[in-house]
PDB file of C-alpha atoms in Angstrom:
ATOM      1  CA  UNK A  24      16.807 -24.169  29.497  1.00 37.00           C
ATOM      2  CA  UNK A  25      19.151 -22.565  27.031  1.00 36.00           C
ATOM      3  CA  UNK A  26      22.724 -23.767  26.826  1.00 38.00           C
ATOM      4  CA  UNK A  27      24.191 -20.486  28.023  1.00 43.00           C
ATOM      5  CA  UNK A  28      21.978 -20.398  31.100  1.00 45.00           C
ATOM      6  CA  UNK A  29      22.835 -24.020  31.807  1.00 43.00           C
ATOM      7  CA  UNK A  30      26.492 -23.086  31.658  1.00 41.00           C
ATOM      8  CA  UNK A  31      25.882 -20.014  33.782  1.00 46.00           C
ATOM      9  CA  UNK A  32      24.031 -21.917  36.482  1.00 44.00           C
ATOM     10  CA  UNK A  33      26.814 -24.513  36.524  1.00 42.00           C
ATOM     11  CA  UNK A  34      29.250 -21.670  37.031  1.00 41.00           C
ATOM     12  CA  UNK A  35      27.017 -20.243  39.728  1.00 40.00           C
ATOM     13  CA  UNK A  36      26.507 -23.564  41.481  1.00 39.00           C
ATOM     14  CA  UNK A  37      29.883 -25.214  40.958  1.00 40.00           C
ATOM     15  CA  UNK A  38      32.598 -22.852  39.728  1.00 36.00           C
ATOM     16  CA  UNK A  39      34.850 -25.816  39.197  1.00 38.00           C
ATOM     17  CA  UNK A  40      37.919 -25.720  37.006  1.00 36.00           C
ATOM     18  CA  UNK A  41      36.520 -28.458  34.796  1.00 35.00           C
ATOM     19  CA  UNK A  42      33.527 -26.297  33.836  1.00 38.00           C
ATOM     20  CA  UNK A  43      35.760 -23.423  32.873  1.00 38.00           C
ATOM     21  CA  UNK A  44      37.916 -25.819  30.871  1.00 39.00           C
ATOM     22  CA  UNK A  45      34.899 -27.105  28.979  1.00 41.00           C
ATOM     23  CA  UNK A  46      33.790 -23.565  28.260  1.00 44.00           C
ATOM     24  CA  UNK A  47      37.286 -22.703  27.093  1.00 44.00           C
ATOM     25  CA  UNK A  48      37.121 -25.618  24.675  1.00 45.00           C
ATOM     26  CA  UNK A  49      33.905 -24.253  23.242  1.00 45.00           C
ATOM     27  CA  UNK A  50      35.529 -20.843  22.832  1.00 45.00           C
ATOM     28  CA  UNK A  51      38.483 -22.350  20.988  1.00 43.00           C
ATOM     29  CA  UNK A  52      36.136 -24.248  18.713  1.00 44.00           C
ATOM     30  CA  UNK A  53      34.499 -21.016  17.635  1.00 45.00           C
ATOM     31  CA  UNK A  54      37.893 -19.514  16.929  1.00 44.00           C
ATOM     32  CA  UNK A  55      39.246 -16.030  16.765  1.00 40.00           C
ATOM     33  CA  UNK A  56      36.863 -14.937  14.015  1.00 45.00           C
ATOM     34  CA  UNK A  57      33.817 -15.694  16.138  1.00 49.00           C
ATOM     35  CA  UNK A  58      35.459 -13.935  19.059  1.00 47.00           C
ATOM     36  CA  UNK A  59      35.919 -10.772  17.045  1.00 47.00           C
ATOM     37  CA  UNK A  60      32.351 -10.970  15.718  1.00 54.00           C
ATOM     38  CA  UNK A  61      31.000 -11.399  19.235  1.00 52.00           C
ATOM     39  CA  UNK A  62      32.490  -8.075  20.263  1.00 51.00           C
ATOM     40  CA  UNK A  63      30.710  -6.021  17.618  1.00 52.00           C
ATOM     41  CA  UNK A  64      27.738  -7.985  16.256  1.00 59.00           C
ATOM     42  CA  UNK A  65      24.789  -5.703  15.546  1.00 62.00           C
ATOM     43  CA  UNK A  66      26.039  -2.746  17.567  1.00 61.00           C
ATOM     44  CA  UNK A  67      25.713   0.863  16.480  1.00 66.00           C
ATOM     45  CA  UNK A  68      28.338   3.377  17.622  1.00 65.00           C
ATOM     46  CA  UNK A  69      27.680   4.150  21.267  1.00 71.00           C
ATOM     47  CA  UNK A  70      25.360   1.187  21.891  1.00 72.00           C
ATOM     48  CA  UNK A  71      27.742  -0.536  24.285  1.00 77.00           C
ATOM     49  CA  UNK A  72      28.074   2.565  26.478  1.00 82.00           C
ATOM     50  CA  UNK A  73      24.461   3.646  26.268  1.00 90.00           C
ATOM     51  CA  UNK A  74      22.374   3.567  29.451  1.00 94.00           C
ATOM     52  CA  UNK A  75      19.408   1.221  29.118  1.00 96.00           C
ATOM     53  CA  UNK A  76      16.387   0.447  31.303  1.00 97.00           C
ATOM     54  CA  UNK A  77      17.394  -2.145  33.886  1.00 97.00           C
ATOM     55  CA  UNK A  78      21.065  -1.168  34.104  1.00 97.00           C
ATOM     56  CA  UNK A  79      20.532  -0.039  37.687  1.00 97.00           C
ATOM     57  CA  UNK A  80      19.585  -3.601  38.704  1.00 98.00           C
ATOM     58  CA  UNK A  81      23.276  -4.531  38.537  1.00 97.00           C
ATOM     59  CA  UNK A  82      25.064  -1.244  39.054  1.00 94.00           C
ATOM     60  CA  UNK A  83      28.646  -2.575  39.140  1.00 92.00           C
ATOM     61  CA  UNK A  84      28.806  -5.603  36.827  1.00 92.00           C
ATOM     62  CA  UNK A  85      31.855  -7.782  36.307  1.00 85.00           C
ATOM     63  CA  UNK A  86      30.637  -8.740  32.850  1.00 82.00           C
ATOM     64  CA  UNK A  87      28.432  -6.932  30.315  1.00 85.00           C
ATOM     65  CA  UNK A  88      27.274  -8.080  26.881  1.00 84.00           C
ATOM     66  CA  UNK A  89      25.191  -5.887  24.542  1.00 87.00           C
ATOM     67  CA  UNK A  90      23.799  -6.904  21.134  1.00 87.00           C
ATOM     68  CA  UNK A  91      21.263  -5.396  18.725  1.00 90.00           C
ATOM     69  CA  UNK A  92      19.546  -6.019  15.407  1.00 92.00           C
ATOM     70  CA  UNK A  93      16.867  -4.449  13.219  1.00 94.00           C
ATOM     71  CA  UNK A  94      13.460  -6.083  12.873  1.00 96.00           C
ATOM     72  CA  UNK A  95      11.113  -5.201  10.018  1.00 96.00           C
ATOM     73  CA  UNK A  96       8.188  -4.497  12.320  1.00 97.00           C
ATOM     74  CA  UNK A  97       7.062  -1.844  14.772  1.00 97.00           C
ATOM     75  CA  UNK A  98       7.883  -2.194  18.503  1.00 98.00           C
ATOM     76  CA  UNK A  99       4.221  -2.993  19.213  1.00 97.00           C
ATOM     77  CA  UNK A 100       4.542  -6.030  16.931  1.00 97.00           C
ATOM     78  CA  UNK A 101       7.726  -7.258  18.613  1.00 98.00           C
ATOM     79  CA  UNK A 102       6.546  -6.719  22.190  1.00 98.00           C
ATOM     80  CA  UNK A 103       4.122  -9.705  22.429  1.00 98.00           C
ATOM     81  CA  UNK A 104       6.983 -12.090  21.687  1.00 98.00           C
ATOM     82  CA  UNK A 105       8.968 -10.657  24.600  1.00 98.00           C
ATOM     83  CA  UNK A 106       5.956 -10.833  26.910  1.00 98.00           C
ATOM     84  CA  UNK A 107       5.716 -14.626  26.547  1.00 96.00           C
ATOM     85  CA  UNK A 108       9.381 -15.458  27.155  1.00 95.00           C
ATOM     86  CA  UNK A 109      10.081 -18.310  29.544  1.00 91.00           C
ATOM     87  CA  UNK A 110       9.838 -21.991  30.326  1.00 86.00           C
ATOM     88  CA  UNK A 111       6.238 -23.187  30.233  1.00 85.00           C
ATOM     89  CA  UNK A 112       5.376 -20.008  28.321  1.00 90.00           C
ATOM     90  CA  UNK A 113       6.587 -19.149  24.810  1.00 91.00           C
ATOM     91  CA  UNK A 114      10.108 -20.498  25.244  1.00 89.00           C
ATOM     92  CA  UNK A 115      13.408 -18.707  24.607  1.00 91.00           C
ATOM     93  CA  UNK A 116      13.587 -18.658  20.777  1.00 91.00           C
ATOM     94  CA  UNK A 117      17.120 -20.048  20.675  1.00 84.00           C
ATOM     95  CA  UNK A 118      18.669 -22.882  18.655  1.00 72.00           C
ATOM     96  CA  UNK A 119      16.253 -25.803  18.623  1.00 65.00           C
ATOM     97  CA  UNK A 120      19.008 -28.184  19.722  1.00 57.00           C
ATOM     98  CA  UNK A 121      19.870 -26.040  22.730  1.00 56.00           C
ATOM     99  CA  UNK A 122      16.525 -24.572  23.742  1.00 63.00           C
ATOM    100  CA  UNK A 123      14.877 -26.575  26.489  1.00 61.00           C
ATOM    101  CA  UNK A 124      11.378 -27.684  25.465  1.00 61.00           C
ATOM    102  CA  UNK A 125       8.974 -25.028  26.652  1.00 63.00           C
ATOM    103  CA  UNK A 126       5.955 -27.248  27.208  1.00 61.00           C
ATOM    104  CA  UNK A 127       4.850 -27.699  30.836  1.00 60.00           C
ATOM    105  CA  UNK A 128       5.190 -31.137  32.461  1.00 59.00           C
ATOM    106  CA  UNK A 129       2.560 -33.584  31.290  1.00 60.00           C
ATOM    107  CA  UNK A 130       2.433 -32.217  27.762  1.00 61.00           C
ATOM    108  CA  UNK A 131       4.380 -33.262  24.711  1.00 62.00           C
ATOM    109  CA  UNK A 132       7.738 -31.514  24.415  1.00 62.00           C
ATOM    110  CA  UNK A 133       7.797 -28.696  21.870  1.00 69.00           C
ATOM    111  CA  UNK A 134      10.259 -26.049  20.665  1.00 80.00           C
ATOM    112  CA  UNK A 135       9.684 -22.366  21.308  1.00 89.00           C
ATOM    113  CA  UNK A 136       6.330 -21.083  20.160  1.00 91.00           C
ATOM    114  CA  UNK A 137       5.916 -19.929  16.573  1.00 93.00           C
ATOM    115  CA  UNK A 138       2.801 -17.911  17.411  1.00 94.00           C
ATOM    116  CA  UNK A 139       1.746 -15.225  19.871  1.00 96.00           C
ATOM    117  CA  UNK A 140       0.118 -16.795  22.930  1.00 94.00           C
ATOM    118  CA  UNK A 141      -2.627 -14.535  24.352  1.00 96.00           C
ATOM    119  CA  UNK A 142      -2.595 -16.252  27.768  1.00 95.00           C
ATOM    120  CA  UNK A 143       0.955 -14.974  28.444  1.00 96.00           C
ATOM    121  CA  UNK A 144       0.520 -11.316  27.469  1.00 97.00           C
ATOM    122  CA  UNK A 145      -0.197  -9.988  30.963  1.00 97.00           C
ATOM    123  CA  UNK A 146       3.341 -10.039  32.375  1.00 97.00           C
ATOM    124  CA  UNK A 147       3.781  -7.423  35.127  1.00 98.00           C
ATOM    125  CA  UNK A 148       6.548  -6.176  37.404  1.00 98.00           C
ATOM    126  CA  UNK A 149       7.165  -8.796  40.097  1.00 97.00           C
ATOM    127  CA  UNK A 150       6.001 -11.751  37.976  1.00 97.00           C
ATOM    128  CA  UNK A 151       8.268 -14.736  37.442  1.00 96.00           C
ATOM    129  CA  UNK A 152       9.691 -15.584  34.033  1.00 95.00           C
ATOM    130  CA  UNK A 153      10.547 -19.250  34.599  1.00 90.00           C
ATOM    131  CA  UNK A 154      13.768 -20.945  33.572  1.00 85.00           C
ATOM    132  CA  UNK A 155      12.480 -24.293  34.895  1.00 79.00           C
ATOM    133  CA  UNK A 156       9.230 -25.550  36.506  1.00 77.00           C
ATOM    134  CA  UNK A 157       9.996 -24.172  39.983  1.00 80.00           C
ATOM    135  CA  UNK A 158      11.895 -20.940  39.529  1.00 87.00           C
ATOM    136  CA  UNK A 159      13.524 -18.360  37.336  1.00 91.00           C
ATOM    137  CA  UNK A 160      13.893 -14.638  36.749  1.00 96.00           C
ATOM    138  CA  UNK A 161      11.719 -11.880  38.150  1.00 97.00           C
ATOM    139  CA  UNK A 162      10.410  -9.158  35.839  1.00 98.00           C
ATOM    140  CA  UNK A 163      11.712  -5.875  37.282  1.00 98.00           C
ATOM    141  CA  UNK A 164      11.043  -3.497  34.358  1.00 98.00           C
ATOM    142  CA  UNK A 165       7.968  -3.822  32.137  1.00 98.00           C
ATOM    143  CA  UNK A 166       7.439  -0.814  29.870  1.00 98.00           C
ATOM    144  CA  UNK A 167       4.990  -1.836  27.106  1.00 98.00           C
ATOM    145  CA  UNK A 168       6.432  -1.680  23.578  1.00 98.00           C
ATOM    146  CA  UNK A 169       9.686  -0.372  25.060  1.00 98.00           C
ATOM    147  CA  UNK A 170      11.603  -2.362  27.690  1.00 98.00           C
ATOM    148  CA  UNK A 171      11.604  -5.643  29.603  1.00 98.00           C
ATOM    149  CA  UNK A 172      14.296  -6.290  32.216  1.00 98.00           C
ATOM    150  CA  UNK A 173      14.623  -9.592  34.071  1.00 98.00           C
ATOM    151  CA  UNK A 174      16.558 -10.101  37.309  1.00 98.00           C
ATOM    152  CA  UNK A 175      18.013 -12.997  39.295  1.00 95.00           C
ATOM    153  CA  UNK A 176      20.366 -13.210  42.277  1.00 94.00           C
ATOM    154  CA  UNK A 177      21.717 -15.808  44.694  1.00 90.00           C
ATOM    155  CA  UNK A 178      19.124 -14.971  47.369  1.00 91.00           C
ATOM    156  CA  UNK A 179      16.308 -15.707  44.929  1.00 92.00           C
ATOM    157  CA  UNK A 180      17.896 -18.973  43.810  1.00 88.00           C
ATOM    158  CA  UNK A 181      18.313 -20.096  47.434  1.00 87.00           C
ATOM    159  CA  UNK A 182      14.683 -19.277  48.203  1.00 88.00           C
ATOM    160  CA  UNK A 183      13.476 -21.104  45.106  1.00 86.00           C
ATOM    161  CA  UNK A 184      15.594 -24.153  45.958  1.00 83.00           C
ATOM    162  CA  UNK A 185      14.322 -24.241  49.543  1.00 83.00           C
ATOM    163  CA  UNK A 186      10.737 -24.015  48.280  1.00 83.00           C
ATOM    164  CA  UNK A 187      11.428 -26.962  45.981  1.00 79.00           C
ATOM    165  CA  UNK A 188      12.835 -28.986  48.886  1.00 77.00           C
ATOM    166  CA  UNK A 189       9.835 -28.110  51.056  1.00 81.00           C
ATOM    167  CA  UNK A 190       7.457 -29.119  48.264  1.00 76.00           C
ATOM    168  CA  UNK A 191       9.275 -32.385  47.716  1.00 76.00           C
ATOM    169  CA  UNK A 192      10.209 -31.581  44.112  1.00 71.00           C
ATOM    170  CA  UNK A 193      13.904 -31.377  44.954  1.00 65.00           C
ATOM    171  CA  UNK A 194      15.897 -33.511  47.369  1.00 64.00           C
ATOM    172  CA  UNK A 195      17.954 -31.576  49.879  1.00 60.00           C
ATOM    173  CA  UNK A 196      20.991 -33.635  48.938  1.00 50.00           C
ATOM    174  CA  UNK A 197      20.620 -32.491  45.323  1.00 53.00           C
ATOM    175  CA  UNK A 198      20.379 -28.791  46.134  1.00 56.00           C
ATOM    176  CA  UNK A 199      23.673 -26.955  45.783  1.00 54.00           C
ATOM    177  CA  UNK A 200      22.130 -23.561  46.475  1.00 55.00           C
ATOM    178  CA  UNK A 201      23.323 -23.419  50.083  1.00 55.00           C
ATOM    179  CA  UNK A 202      26.654 -25.141  49.516  1.00 57.00           C
ATOM    180  CA  UNK A 203      28.511 -23.923  46.485  1.00 66.00           C
ATOM    181  CA  UNK A 204      26.784 -20.842  45.160  1.00 74.00           C
ATOM    182  CA  UNK A 205      28.602 -17.504  45.443  1.00 80.00           C
ATOM    183  CA  UNK A 206      26.792 -14.202  45.744  1.00 86.00           C
ATOM    184  CA  UNK A 207      25.729 -12.932  42.330  1.00 90.00           C
ATOM    185  CA  UNK A 208      23.369 -10.484  40.627  1.00 94.00           C
ATOM    186  CA  UNK A 209      22.200 -10.885  37.050  1.00 94.00           C
ATOM    187  CA  UNK A 210      20.054  -8.700  34.793  1.00 97.00           C
ATOM    188  CA  UNK A 211      18.845  -9.411  31.262  1.00 96.00           C
ATOM    189  CA  UNK A 212      17.260  -6.492  29.414  1.00 97.00           C
ATOM    190  CA  UNK A 213      15.326  -6.342  26.137  1.00 97.00           C
ATOM    191  CA  UNK A 214      14.883  -2.816  24.778  1.00 97.00           C
ATOM    192  CA  UNK A 215      12.997  -1.723  21.649  1.00 97.00           C
ATOM    193  CA  UNK A 216      13.873   1.450  19.740  1.00 96.00           C
ATOM    194  CA  UNK A 217      11.483   2.656  17.053  1.00 96.00           C
ATOM    195  CA  UNK A 218      13.216   3.341  13.746  1.00 95.00           C
ATOM    196  CA  UNK A 219      12.148   4.930  10.474  1.00 95.00           C
ATOM    197  CA  UNK A 220      10.061   2.943   8.035  1.00 95.00           C
ATOM    198  CA  UNK A 221       8.053   1.069  10.657  1.00 95.00           C
ATOM    199  CA  UNK A 222      11.092  -0.847  11.881  1.00 96.00           C
ATOM    200  CA  UNK A 223      12.452  -1.630  15.352  1.00 96.00           C
ATOM    201  CA  UNK A 224      15.907  -2.072  16.813  1.00 95.00           C
ATOM    202  CA  UNK A 225      15.983  -4.799  19.451  1.00 95.00           C
ATOM    203  CA  UNK A 226      18.786  -4.370  21.986  1.00 93.00           C
ATOM    204  CA  UNK A 227      19.626  -7.077  24.503  1.00 91.00           C
ATOM    205  CA  UNK A 228      21.965  -6.523  27.434  1.00 92.00           C
ATOM    206  CA  UNK A 229      23.270  -9.077  29.912  1.00 88.00           C
ATOM    207  CA  UNK A 230      24.909  -7.767  33.135  1.00 92.00           C
ATOM    208  CA  UNK A 231      26.490 -10.031  35.749  1.00 90.00           C
ATOM    209  CA  UNK A 232      28.143  -9.306  39.077  1.00 91.00           C
ATOM    210  CA  UNK A 233      29.537 -12.307  40.959  1.00 86.00           C
ATOM    211  CA  UNK A 234      31.845 -12.776  43.948  1.00 80.00           C
ATOM    212  CA  UNK A 235      34.719 -14.714  42.390  1.00 72.00           C
ATOM    213  CA  UNK A 236      38.403 -15.237  42.907  1.00 71.00           C
ATOM    214  CA  UNK A 237      40.814 -13.652  40.430  1.00 68.00           C
ATOM    215  CA  UNK A 238      41.208 -16.981  38.609  1.00 64.00           C
ATOM    216  CA  UNK A 239      37.464 -17.544  38.428  1.00 65.00           C
ATOM    217  CA  UNK A 240      36.893 -13.985  37.276  1.00 65.00           C
ATOM    218  CA  UNK A 241      39.115 -14.587  34.255  1.00 64.00           C
ATOM    219  CA  UNK A 242      36.671 -17.301  33.208  1.00 64.00           C
ATOM    220  CA  UNK A 243      34.009 -14.648  32.626  1.00 61.00           C
ATOM    221  CA  UNK A 244      35.763 -13.827  29.351  1.00 64.00           C
ATOM    222  CA  UNK A 245      34.867 -17.318  28.187  1.00 64.00           C
ATOM    223  CA  UNK A 246      31.304 -16.835  29.388  1.00 66.00           C
ATOM    224  CA  UNK A 247      31.121 -13.813  27.089  1.00 66.00           C
ATOM    225  CA  UNK A 248      31.291 -16.036  23.997  1.00 70.00           C
ATOM    226  CA  UNK A 249      28.578 -18.291  25.405  1.00 71.00           C
ATOM    227  CA  UNK A 250      26.390 -15.240  25.995  1.00 71.00           C
ATOM    228  CA  UNK A 251      27.025 -14.123  22.416  1.00 76.00           C
ATOM    229  CA  UNK A 252      25.939 -17.522  21.075  1.00 77.00           C
ATOM    230  CA  UNK A 253      22.745 -17.326  23.133  1.00 77.00           C
ATOM    231  CA  UNK A 254      21.831 -13.716  22.405  1.00 79.00           C
ATOM    232  CA  UNK A 255      22.577 -13.926  18.691  1.00 84.00           C
ATOM    233  CA  UNK A 256      20.511 -17.083  18.189  1.00 87.00           C
ATOM    234  CA  UNK A 257      17.700 -15.781  20.343  1.00 90.00           C
ATOM    235  CA  UNK A 258      17.546 -12.399  18.635  1.00 91.00           C
ATOM    236  CA  UNK A 259      17.530 -13.997  15.203  1.00 92.00           C
ATOM    237  CA  UNK A 260      14.781 -16.322  16.424  1.00 94.00           C
ATOM    238  CA  UNK A 261      12.671 -13.357  17.542  1.00 96.00           C
ATOM    239  CA  UNK A 262      13.334 -11.515  14.275  1.00 96.00           C
ATOM    240  CA  UNK A 263      12.292 -14.516  12.175  1.00 96.00           C
ATOM    241  CA  UNK A 264       9.080 -15.051  14.120  1.00 96.00           C
ATOM    242  CA  UNK A 265       8.047 -11.393  14.120  1.00 97.00           C
ATOM    243  CA  UNK A 266       8.730 -10.851  10.437  1.00 96.00           C
ATOM    244  CA  UNK A 267       7.042 -14.085   9.397  1.00 94.00           C
ATOM    245  CA  UNK A 268       3.985 -13.144  11.463  1.00 87.00           C
ATOM    246  CA  UNK A 269       3.901  -9.779   9.690  1.00 76.00           C
ATOM    247  CA  UNK A 270       4.104 -11.398   6.266  1.00 78.00           C
ATOM    248  CA  UNK A 271       1.307 -13.804   7.136  1.00 74.00           C
ATOM    249  CA  UNK A 272      -0.998 -10.949   8.155  1.00 69.00           C
ATOM    250  CA  UNK A 273      -0.530  -8.983   4.918  1.00 61.00           C
TER     251      UNK A 273
END
């Protein structure tokens, strides 16, 4: 899975000071310039405050990140790439070094798909978008050519972990879902606006609400830079794939 989600799940499962310290080190490495860029990258005036599909899934978030970019293709050409997101599907389109191989177990590891995969174009509300072989997000908003919103919370993670234990794919001693995980709610929305000239604006929004102490809550500022690294690389990965596909078809 992507580096940011790995970090997030470690925060969810552990919330140890050492994890926050490691994340702080990453933030320092990026420096103040990256921090400033992360606050404004790709946004149009009003984007950060704009209501988007899926916002109601986490009504009172502790942390919100919104990013956008323009893609030289119509929303209908971008949409298939969003439909196949996920482990064992099309992948996550992030940095190759950080993106967990998307191939299912038993097949050779591969980076995120460079082509549209017809077998994954039927995503519907209630379907899982996996982050690993035995669990992941649930699709809560699926508006073709317009909006995809994914959702995950602590109840879902506990249920997925218990199912893994029952199936024998996870040892009870290795599951931290019932021990260390605080209550949390997480939404991840992908919204497409149609723009002039046959272009699209892709907007991604990440909203997180988590029961944390005051000290732990301050660590969410560090998580913001990790989210920026993920969303920026992923959005650029989607843009490159869509535009290259369009060039190949002309």
